[in-house]
mmCIF file of C-alpha atoms and ligand atoms in Angstrom:
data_model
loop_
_atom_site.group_PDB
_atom_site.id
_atom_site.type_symbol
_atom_site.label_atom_id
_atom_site.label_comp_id
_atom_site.label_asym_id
_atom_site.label_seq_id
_atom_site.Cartn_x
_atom_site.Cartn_y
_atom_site.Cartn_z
ATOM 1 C CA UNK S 16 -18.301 -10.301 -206.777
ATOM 2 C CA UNK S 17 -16.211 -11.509 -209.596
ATOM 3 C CA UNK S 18 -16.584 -9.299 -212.292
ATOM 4 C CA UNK S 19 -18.294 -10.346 -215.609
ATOM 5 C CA UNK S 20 -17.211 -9.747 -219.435
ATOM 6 C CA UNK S 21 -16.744 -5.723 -219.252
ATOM 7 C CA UNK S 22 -18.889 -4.581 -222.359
ATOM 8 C CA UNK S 23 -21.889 -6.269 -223.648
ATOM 9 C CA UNK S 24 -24.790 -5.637 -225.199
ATOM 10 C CA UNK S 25 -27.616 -4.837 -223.081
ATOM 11 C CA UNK S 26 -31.198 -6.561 -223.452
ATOM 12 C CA UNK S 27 -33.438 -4.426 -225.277
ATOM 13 C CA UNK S 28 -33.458 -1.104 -227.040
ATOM 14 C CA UNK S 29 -30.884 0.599 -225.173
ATOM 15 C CA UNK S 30 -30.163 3.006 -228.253
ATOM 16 C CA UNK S 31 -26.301 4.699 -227.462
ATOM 17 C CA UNK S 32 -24.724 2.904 -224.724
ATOM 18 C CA UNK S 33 -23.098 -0.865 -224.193
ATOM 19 C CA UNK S 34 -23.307 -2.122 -220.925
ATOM 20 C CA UNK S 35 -19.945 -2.219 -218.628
ATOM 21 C CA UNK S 36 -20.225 -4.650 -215.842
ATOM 22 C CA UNK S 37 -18.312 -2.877 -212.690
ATOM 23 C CA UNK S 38 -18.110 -5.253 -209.562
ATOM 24 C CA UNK S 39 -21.125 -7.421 -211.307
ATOM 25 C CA UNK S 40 -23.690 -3.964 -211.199
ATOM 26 C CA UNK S 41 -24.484 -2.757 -214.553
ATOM 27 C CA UNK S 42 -23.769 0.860 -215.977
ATOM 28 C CA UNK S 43 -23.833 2.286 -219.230
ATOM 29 C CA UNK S 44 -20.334 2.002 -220.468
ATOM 30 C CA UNK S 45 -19.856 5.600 -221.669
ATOM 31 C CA UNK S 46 -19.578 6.587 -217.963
ATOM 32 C CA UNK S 47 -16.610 3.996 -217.242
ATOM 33 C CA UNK S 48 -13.245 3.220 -218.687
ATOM 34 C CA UNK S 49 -13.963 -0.430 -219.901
ATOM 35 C CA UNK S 50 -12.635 -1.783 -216.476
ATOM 36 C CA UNK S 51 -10.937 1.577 -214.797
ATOM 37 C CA UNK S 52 -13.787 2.230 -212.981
ATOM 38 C CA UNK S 53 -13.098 -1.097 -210.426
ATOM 39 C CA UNK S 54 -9.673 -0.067 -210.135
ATOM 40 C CA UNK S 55 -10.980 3.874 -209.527
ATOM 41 C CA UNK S 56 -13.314 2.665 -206.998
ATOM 42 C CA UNK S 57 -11.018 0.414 -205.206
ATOM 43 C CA UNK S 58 -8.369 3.622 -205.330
ATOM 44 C CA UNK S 59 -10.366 6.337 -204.253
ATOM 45 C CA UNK S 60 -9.866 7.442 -200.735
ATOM 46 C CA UNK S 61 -12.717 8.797 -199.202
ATOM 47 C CA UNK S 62 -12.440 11.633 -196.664
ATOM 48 C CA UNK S 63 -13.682 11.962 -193.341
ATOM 49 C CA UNK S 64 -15.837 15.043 -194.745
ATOM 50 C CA UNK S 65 -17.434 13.231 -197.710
ATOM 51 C CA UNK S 66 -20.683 13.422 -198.529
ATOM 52 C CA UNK S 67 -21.937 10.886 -201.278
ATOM 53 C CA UNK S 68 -25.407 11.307 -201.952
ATOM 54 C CA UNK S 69 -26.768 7.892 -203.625
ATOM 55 C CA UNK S 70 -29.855 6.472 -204.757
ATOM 56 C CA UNK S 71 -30.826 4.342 -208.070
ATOM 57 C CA UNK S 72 -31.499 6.684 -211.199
ATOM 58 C CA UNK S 73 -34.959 8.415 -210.835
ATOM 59 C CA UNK S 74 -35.211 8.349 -207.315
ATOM 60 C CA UNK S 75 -34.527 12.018 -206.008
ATOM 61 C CA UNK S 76 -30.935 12.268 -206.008
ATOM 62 C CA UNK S 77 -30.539 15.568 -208.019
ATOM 63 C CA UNK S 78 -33.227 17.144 -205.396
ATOM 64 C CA UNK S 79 -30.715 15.923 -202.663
ATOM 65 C CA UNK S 80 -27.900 17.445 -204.652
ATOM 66 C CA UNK S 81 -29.817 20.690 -204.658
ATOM 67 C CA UNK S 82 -30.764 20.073 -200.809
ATOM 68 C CA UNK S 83 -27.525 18.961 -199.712
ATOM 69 C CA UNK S 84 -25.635 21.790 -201.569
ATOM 70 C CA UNK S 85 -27.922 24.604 -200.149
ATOM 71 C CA UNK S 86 -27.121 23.383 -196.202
ATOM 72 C CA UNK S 87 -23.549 23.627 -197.253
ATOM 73 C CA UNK S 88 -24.132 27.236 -198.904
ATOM 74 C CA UNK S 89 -26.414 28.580 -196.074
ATOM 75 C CA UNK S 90 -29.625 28.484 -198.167
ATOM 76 C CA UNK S 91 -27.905 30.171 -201.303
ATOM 77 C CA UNK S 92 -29.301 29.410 -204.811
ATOM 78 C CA UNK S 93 -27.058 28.931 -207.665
ATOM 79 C CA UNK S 94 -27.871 28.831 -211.376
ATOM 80 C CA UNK S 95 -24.428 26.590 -212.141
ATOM 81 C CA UNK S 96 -25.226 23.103 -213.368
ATOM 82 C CA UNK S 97 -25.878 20.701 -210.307
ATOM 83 C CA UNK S 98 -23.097 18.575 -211.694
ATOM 84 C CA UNK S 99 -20.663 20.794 -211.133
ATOM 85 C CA UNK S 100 -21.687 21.959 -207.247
ATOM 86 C CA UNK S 101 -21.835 18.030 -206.308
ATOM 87 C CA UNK S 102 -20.090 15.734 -209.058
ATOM 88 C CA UNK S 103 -21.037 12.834 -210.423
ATOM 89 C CA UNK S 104 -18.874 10.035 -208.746
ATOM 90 C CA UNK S 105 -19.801 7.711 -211.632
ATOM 91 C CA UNK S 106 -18.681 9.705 -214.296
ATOM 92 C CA UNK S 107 -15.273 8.487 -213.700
ATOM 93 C CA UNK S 108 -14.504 8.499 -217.692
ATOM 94 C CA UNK S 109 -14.961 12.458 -217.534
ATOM 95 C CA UNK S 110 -13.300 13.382 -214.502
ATOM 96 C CA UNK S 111 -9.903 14.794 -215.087
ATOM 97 C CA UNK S 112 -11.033 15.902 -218.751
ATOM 98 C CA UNK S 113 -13.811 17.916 -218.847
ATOM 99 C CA UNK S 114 -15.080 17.431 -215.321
ATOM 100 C CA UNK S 115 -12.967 18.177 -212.318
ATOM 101 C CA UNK S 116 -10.544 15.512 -210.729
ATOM 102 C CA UNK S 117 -12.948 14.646 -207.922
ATOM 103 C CA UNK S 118 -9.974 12.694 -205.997
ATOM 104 C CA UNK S 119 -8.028 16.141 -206.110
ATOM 105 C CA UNK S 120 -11.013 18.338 -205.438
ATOM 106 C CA UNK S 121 -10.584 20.381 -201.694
ATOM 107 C CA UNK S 122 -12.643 19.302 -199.341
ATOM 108 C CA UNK S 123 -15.836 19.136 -198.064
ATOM 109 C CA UNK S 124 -16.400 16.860 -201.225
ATOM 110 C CA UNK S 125 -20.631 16.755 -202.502
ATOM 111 C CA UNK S 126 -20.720 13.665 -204.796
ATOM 112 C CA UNK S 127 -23.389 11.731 -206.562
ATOM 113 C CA UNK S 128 -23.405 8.431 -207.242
ATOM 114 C CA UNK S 129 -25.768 5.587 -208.267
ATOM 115 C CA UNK S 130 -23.921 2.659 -206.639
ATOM 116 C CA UNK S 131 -25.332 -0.189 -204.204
ATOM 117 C CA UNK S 132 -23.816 -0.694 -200.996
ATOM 118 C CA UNK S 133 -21.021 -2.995 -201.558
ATOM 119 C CA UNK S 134 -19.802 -1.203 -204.275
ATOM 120 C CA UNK S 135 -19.613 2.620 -202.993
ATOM 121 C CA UNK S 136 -15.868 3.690 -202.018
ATOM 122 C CA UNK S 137 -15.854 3.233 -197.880
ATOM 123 C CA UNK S 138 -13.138 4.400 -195.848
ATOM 124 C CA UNK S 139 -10.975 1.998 -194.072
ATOM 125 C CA UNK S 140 -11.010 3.374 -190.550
ATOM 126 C CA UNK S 141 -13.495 5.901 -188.537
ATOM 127 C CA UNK S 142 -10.938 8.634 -189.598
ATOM 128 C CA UNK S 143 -11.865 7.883 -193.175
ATOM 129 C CA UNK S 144 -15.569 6.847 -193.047
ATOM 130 C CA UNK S 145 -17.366 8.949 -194.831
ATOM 131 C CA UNK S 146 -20.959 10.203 -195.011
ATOM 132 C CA UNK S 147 -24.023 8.903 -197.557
ATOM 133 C CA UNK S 148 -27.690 9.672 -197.427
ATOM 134 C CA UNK S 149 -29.453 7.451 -199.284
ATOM 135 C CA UNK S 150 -32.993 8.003 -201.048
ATOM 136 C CA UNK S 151 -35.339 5.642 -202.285
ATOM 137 C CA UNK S 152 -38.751 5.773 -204.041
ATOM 138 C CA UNK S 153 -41.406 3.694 -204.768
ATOM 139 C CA UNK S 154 -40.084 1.537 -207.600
ATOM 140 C CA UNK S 155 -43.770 1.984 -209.620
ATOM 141 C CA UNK S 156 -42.673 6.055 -209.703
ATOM 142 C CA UNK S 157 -39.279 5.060 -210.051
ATOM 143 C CA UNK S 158 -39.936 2.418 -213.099
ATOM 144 C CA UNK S 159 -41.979 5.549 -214.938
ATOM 145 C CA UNK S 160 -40.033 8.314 -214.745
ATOM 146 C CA UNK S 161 -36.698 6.325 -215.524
ATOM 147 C CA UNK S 162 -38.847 5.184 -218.626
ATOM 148 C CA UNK S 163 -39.142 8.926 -219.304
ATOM 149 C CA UNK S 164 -35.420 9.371 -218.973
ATOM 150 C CA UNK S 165 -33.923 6.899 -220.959
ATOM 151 C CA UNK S 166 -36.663 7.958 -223.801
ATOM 152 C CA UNK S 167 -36.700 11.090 -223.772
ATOM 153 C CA UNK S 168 -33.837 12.713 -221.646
ATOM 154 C CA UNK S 169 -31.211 10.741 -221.599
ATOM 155 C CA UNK S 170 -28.475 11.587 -224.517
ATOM 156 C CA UNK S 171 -25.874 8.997 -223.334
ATOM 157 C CA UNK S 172 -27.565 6.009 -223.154
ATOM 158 C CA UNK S 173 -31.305 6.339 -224.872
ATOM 159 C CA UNK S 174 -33.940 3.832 -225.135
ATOM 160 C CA UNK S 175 -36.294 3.471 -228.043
ATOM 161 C CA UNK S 176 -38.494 0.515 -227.225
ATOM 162 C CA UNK S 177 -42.040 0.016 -225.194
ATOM 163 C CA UNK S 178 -42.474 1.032 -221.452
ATOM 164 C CA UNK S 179 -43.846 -2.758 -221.080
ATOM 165 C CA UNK S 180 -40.683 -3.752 -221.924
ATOM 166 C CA UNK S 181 -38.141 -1.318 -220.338
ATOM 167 C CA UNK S 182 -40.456 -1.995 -216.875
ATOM 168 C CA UNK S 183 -39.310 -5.975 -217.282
ATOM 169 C CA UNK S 184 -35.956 -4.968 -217.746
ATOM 170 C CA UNK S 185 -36.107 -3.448 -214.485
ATOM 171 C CA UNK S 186 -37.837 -6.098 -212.592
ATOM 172 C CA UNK S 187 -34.809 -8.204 -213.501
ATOM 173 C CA UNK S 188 -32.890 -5.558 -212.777
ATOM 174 C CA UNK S 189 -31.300 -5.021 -216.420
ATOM 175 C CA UNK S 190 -31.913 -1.910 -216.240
ATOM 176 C CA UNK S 191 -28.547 0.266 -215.472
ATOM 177 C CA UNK S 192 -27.403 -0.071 -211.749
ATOM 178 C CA UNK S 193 -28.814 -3.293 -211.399
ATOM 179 C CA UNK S 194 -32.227 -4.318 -209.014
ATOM 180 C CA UNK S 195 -33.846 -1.695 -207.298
ATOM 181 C CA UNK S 196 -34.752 -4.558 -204.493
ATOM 182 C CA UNK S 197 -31.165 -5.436 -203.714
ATOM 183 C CA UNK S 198 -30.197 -1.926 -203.925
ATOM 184 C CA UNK S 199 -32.781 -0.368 -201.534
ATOM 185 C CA UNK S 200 -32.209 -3.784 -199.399
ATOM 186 C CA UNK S 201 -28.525 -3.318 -199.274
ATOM 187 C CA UNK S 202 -28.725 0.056 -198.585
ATOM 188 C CA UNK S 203 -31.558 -0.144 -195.997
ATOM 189 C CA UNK S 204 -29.633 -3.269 -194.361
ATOM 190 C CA UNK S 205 -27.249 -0.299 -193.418
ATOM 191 C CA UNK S 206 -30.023 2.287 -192.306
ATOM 192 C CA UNK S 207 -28.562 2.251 -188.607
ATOM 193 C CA UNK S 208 -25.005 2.939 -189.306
ATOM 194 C CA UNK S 209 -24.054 5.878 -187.853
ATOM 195 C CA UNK S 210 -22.639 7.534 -191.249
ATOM 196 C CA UNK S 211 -25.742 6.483 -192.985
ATOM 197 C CA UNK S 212 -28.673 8.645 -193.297
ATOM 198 C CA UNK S 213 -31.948 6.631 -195.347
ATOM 199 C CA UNK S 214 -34.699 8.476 -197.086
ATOM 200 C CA UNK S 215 -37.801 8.091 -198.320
ATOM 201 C CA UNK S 216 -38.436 10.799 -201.604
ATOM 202 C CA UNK S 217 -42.397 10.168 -200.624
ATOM 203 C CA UNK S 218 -41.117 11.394 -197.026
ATOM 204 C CA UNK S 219 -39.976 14.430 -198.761
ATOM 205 C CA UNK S 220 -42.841 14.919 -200.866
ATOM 206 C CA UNK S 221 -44.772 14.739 -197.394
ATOM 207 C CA UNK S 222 -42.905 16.752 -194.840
ATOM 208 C CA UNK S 223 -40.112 18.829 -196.745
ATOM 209 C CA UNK S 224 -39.110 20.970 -193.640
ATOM 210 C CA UNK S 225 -38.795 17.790 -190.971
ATOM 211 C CA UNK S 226 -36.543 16.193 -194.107
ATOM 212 C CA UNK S 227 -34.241 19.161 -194.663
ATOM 213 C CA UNK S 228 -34.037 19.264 -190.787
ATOM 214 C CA UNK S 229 -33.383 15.730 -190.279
ATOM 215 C CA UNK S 230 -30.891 15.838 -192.820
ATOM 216 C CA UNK S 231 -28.828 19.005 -191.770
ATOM 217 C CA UNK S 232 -29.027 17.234 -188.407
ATOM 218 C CA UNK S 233 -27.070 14.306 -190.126
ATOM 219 C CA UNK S 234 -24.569 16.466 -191.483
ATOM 220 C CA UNK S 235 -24.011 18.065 -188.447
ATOM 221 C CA UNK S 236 -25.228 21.630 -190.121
ATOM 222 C CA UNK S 237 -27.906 22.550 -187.883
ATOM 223 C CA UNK S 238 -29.927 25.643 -189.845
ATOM 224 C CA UNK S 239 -31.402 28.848 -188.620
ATOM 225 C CA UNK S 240 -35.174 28.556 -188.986
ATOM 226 C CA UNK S 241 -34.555 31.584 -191.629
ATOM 227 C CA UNK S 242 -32.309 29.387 -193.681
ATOM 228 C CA UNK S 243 -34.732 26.567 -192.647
ATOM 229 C CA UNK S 244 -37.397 28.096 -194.372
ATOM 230 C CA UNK S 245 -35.536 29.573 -197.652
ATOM 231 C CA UNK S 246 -34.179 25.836 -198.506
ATOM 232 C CA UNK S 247 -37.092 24.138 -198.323
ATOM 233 C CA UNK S 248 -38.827 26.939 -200.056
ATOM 234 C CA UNK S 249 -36.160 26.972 -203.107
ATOM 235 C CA UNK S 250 -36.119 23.008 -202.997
ATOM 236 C CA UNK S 251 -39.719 23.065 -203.979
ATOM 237 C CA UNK S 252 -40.362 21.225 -207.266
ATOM 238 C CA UNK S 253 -41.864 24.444 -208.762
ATOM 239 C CA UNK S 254 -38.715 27.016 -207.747
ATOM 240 C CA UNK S 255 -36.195 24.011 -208.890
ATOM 241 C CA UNK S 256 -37.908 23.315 -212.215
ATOM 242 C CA UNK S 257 -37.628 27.593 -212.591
ATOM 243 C CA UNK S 258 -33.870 27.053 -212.644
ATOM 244 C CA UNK S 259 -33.805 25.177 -215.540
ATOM 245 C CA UNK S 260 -30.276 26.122 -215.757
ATOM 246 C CA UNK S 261 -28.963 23.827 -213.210
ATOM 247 C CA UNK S 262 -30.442 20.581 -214.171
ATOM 248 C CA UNK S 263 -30.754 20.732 -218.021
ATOM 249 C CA UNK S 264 -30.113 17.447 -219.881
ATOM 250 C CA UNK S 265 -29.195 17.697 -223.884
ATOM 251 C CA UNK S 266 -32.429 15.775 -225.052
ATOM 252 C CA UNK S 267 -31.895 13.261 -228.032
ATOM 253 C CA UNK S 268 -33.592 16.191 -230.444
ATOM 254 C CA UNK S 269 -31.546 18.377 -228.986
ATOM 255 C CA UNK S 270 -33.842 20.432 -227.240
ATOM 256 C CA UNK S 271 -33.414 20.985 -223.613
ATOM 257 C CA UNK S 272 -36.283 19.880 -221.479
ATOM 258 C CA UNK S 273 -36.220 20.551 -217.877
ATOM 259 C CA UNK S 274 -34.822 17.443 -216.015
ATOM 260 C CA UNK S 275 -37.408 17.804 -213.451
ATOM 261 C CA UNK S 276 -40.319 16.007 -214.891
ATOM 262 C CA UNK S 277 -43.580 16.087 -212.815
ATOM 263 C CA UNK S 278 -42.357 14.987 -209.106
ATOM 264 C CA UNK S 279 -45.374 13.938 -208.018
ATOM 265 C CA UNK S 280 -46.421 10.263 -206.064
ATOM 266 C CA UNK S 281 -48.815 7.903 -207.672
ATOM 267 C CA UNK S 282 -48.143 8.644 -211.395
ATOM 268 C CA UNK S 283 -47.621 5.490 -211.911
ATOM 269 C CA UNK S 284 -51.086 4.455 -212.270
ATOM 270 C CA UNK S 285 -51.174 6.505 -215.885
ATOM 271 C CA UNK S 286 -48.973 3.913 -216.733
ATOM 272 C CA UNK S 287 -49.398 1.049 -215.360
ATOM 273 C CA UNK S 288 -52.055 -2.116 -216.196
ATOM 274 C CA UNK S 289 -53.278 -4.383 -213.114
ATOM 275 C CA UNK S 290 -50.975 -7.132 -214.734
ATOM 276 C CA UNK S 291 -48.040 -4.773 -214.127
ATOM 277 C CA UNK S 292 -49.157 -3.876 -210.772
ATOM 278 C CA UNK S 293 -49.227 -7.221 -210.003
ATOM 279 C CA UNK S 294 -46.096 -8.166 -211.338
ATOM 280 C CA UNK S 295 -44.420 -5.208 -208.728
ATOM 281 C CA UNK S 296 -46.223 -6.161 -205.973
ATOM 282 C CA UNK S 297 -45.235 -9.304 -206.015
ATOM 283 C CA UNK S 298 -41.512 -9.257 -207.692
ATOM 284 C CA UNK S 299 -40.600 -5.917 -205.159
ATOM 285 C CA UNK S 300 -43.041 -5.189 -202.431
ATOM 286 C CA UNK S 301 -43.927 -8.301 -201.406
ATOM 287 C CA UNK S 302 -40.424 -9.062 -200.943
ATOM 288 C CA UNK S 303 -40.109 -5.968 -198.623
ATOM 289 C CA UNK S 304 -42.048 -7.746 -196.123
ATOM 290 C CA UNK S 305 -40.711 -8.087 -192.637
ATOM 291 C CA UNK S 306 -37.768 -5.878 -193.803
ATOM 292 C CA UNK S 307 -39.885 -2.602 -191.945
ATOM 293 C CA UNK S 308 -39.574 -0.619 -195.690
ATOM 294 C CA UNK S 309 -42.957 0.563 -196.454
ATOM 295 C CA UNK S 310 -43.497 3.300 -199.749
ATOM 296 C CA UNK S 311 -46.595 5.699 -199.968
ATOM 297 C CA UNK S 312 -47.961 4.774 -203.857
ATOM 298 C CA UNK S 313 -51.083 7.126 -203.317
HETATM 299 P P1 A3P G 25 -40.244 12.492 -212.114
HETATM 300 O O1 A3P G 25 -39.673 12.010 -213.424
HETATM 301 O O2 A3P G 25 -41.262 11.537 -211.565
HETATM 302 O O3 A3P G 25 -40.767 13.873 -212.200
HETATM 303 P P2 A3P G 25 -33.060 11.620 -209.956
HETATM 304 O O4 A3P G 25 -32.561 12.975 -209.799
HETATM 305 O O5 A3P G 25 -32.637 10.685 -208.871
HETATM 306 O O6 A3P G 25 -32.762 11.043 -211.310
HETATM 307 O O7 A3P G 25 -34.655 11.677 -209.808
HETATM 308 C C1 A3P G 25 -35.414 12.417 -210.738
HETATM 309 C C2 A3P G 25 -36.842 12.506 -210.223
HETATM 310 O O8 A3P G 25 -36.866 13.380 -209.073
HETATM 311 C C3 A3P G 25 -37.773 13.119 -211.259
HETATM 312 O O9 A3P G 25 -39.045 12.500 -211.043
HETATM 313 C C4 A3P G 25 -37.761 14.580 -210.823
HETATM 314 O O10 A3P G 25 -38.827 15.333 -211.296
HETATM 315 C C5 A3P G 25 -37.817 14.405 -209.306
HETATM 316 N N1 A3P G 25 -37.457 15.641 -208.582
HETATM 317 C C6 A3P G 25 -36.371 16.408 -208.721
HETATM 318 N N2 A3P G 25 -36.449 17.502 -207.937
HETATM 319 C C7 A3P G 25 -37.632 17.416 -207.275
HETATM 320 C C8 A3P G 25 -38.314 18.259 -206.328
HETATM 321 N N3 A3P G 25 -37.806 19.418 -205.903
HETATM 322 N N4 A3P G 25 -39.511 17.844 -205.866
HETATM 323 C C9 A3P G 25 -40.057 16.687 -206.276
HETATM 324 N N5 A3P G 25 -39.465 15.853 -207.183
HETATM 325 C C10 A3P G 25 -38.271 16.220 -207.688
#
């Protein structure tokens, strides 16, 4: 995709942070180098023992940080912020400074990243491929608690206007990282490939044990039922949100909220009017049809 002016302003109340345009999907531009972060993505060589974990803001990526981590560490727990255990791919402006070189880092490399399918790094042979596991959430769930983010959490970038209108910025997907349709779509067009692993977050909400299994599985990491049973009992939402350590964000007022909010399904409906709900249904879901994607709302 040919790439747009670099820096702009974004639509709306977006209160610290310009939007850089990398490969045409928008990001806040205090994560990127005005246009490093094409050439960084079209330079970085992914490993054969990568593991990107990916999914668009708000969708459970930082529980699949914790999950992923935890199969790596035989069901340890660690108090050291999540960022550090599995970086941040799209932090490219910080890495070298005061985060880690990731492209020097030993491997197995655990990364995070918010990028849609044709932009992640991908190896150029089988010896290089690498291996993501993608999670998606319902988009009414995602819509609210990214609302929550930007308002409240978020010290980089920071919104100050209505829900009503952040939620139409990200049904035209102007919210950072572009459309959640294209992105799940271009991720779930890819659900098959053999270095691909797609998840639901209501899945996980549902079944925690079968996920965690499914997903050592994928990374070839197959778990005592011991270990089994410790991870999915320390990747509960209530023993995460106890380590507030790990996943603090620097609020806006400085305080330090937890950055696990409520992780629950269906709180979208304390939010949303019919209109809205309508406006979802048929700008997202409707367009899911005949793709086999189906979300729990309830
Ligand atoms: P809520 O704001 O709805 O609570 P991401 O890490 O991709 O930005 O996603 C953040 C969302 O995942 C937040 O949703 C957060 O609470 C939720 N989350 C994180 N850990 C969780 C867990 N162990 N169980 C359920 N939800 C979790």
């Amino acid at each position: 995709m040919a790439s747009q002016d670099p820096i702009q302003e974004v639509e709306g109340d977006y209160r610290n942070s310009k939007t850089s345009f990398v490969k045409g999907v928008r990001m806040p531009s205090v994560y990127v180098y005005k246009t490093g972060f094409e050439e960084f993505i079209d330079k970085f060589q992914t490993r054969i023992d990568d593991v990107f974990i990916v999914g668009i803001p708000r969708s459970g990526t930082t529980w699949l940080q914790e999950i992923t981590w935890q199969i790596y560490n035989g069901g340890k727990t660690s108090s050291e912020p999540i960022g550090h255990r599995v970086q941040f791919f799209d932090e490219a402006k910080y890495l070298g400074t005061t985060q880690p070189d990731i492209t020097t880092q030993p491997s197995p490399r655990l990364m995070k990243t918010h990028q849609p399918y044709h932009t992640i790094p991908k190896g150029a042979s089988d010896a290089t491929a690498c291996k993501y596991i993608y999670v998606a959430r319902n988009p009414k769930d995602v819509v609210v608690s990214y609302y929550k983010f930007e308002s409240k959490m978020a010290p980089l970038t920071g919104y100050s206007g209505p829900f009503e209108f952040f939620a139409k910025m990200f049904l035209e997907g102007k919210t950072f990282w572009g459309s959640w349709l294209e992105h799940v779509l271009g991720w779930w067009e890819h659900r098959d490939d053999s270095n691909v692993l797609f998840l639901k977050y209501e899945d996980l909400k549902e079944d925690l044990l079968s996920q965690v299994t499914i997903i050592a599985d994928f990374l070839g990491k197959p778990l005592s039922e011991q270990v089994l049973k410790r991870i999915v009992k320390q990747c509960s939402f209530d023993e995460m949100a106890k380590n507030s350590e790990a996943y603090w964000m620097m609020t806006q007022d400085n305080k330090l909220p937890n950055f696990l909010r409520k992780g629950q399904v269906g709180g979208w409906k304390e939010h949303f009017t019919p209109e809205l709900s309508a406006k979802f249904e048929s700008e997202f879901l409707s367009k899911l049809e005949g793709s086999g994607l189906h979300f729990a709302f309830e």
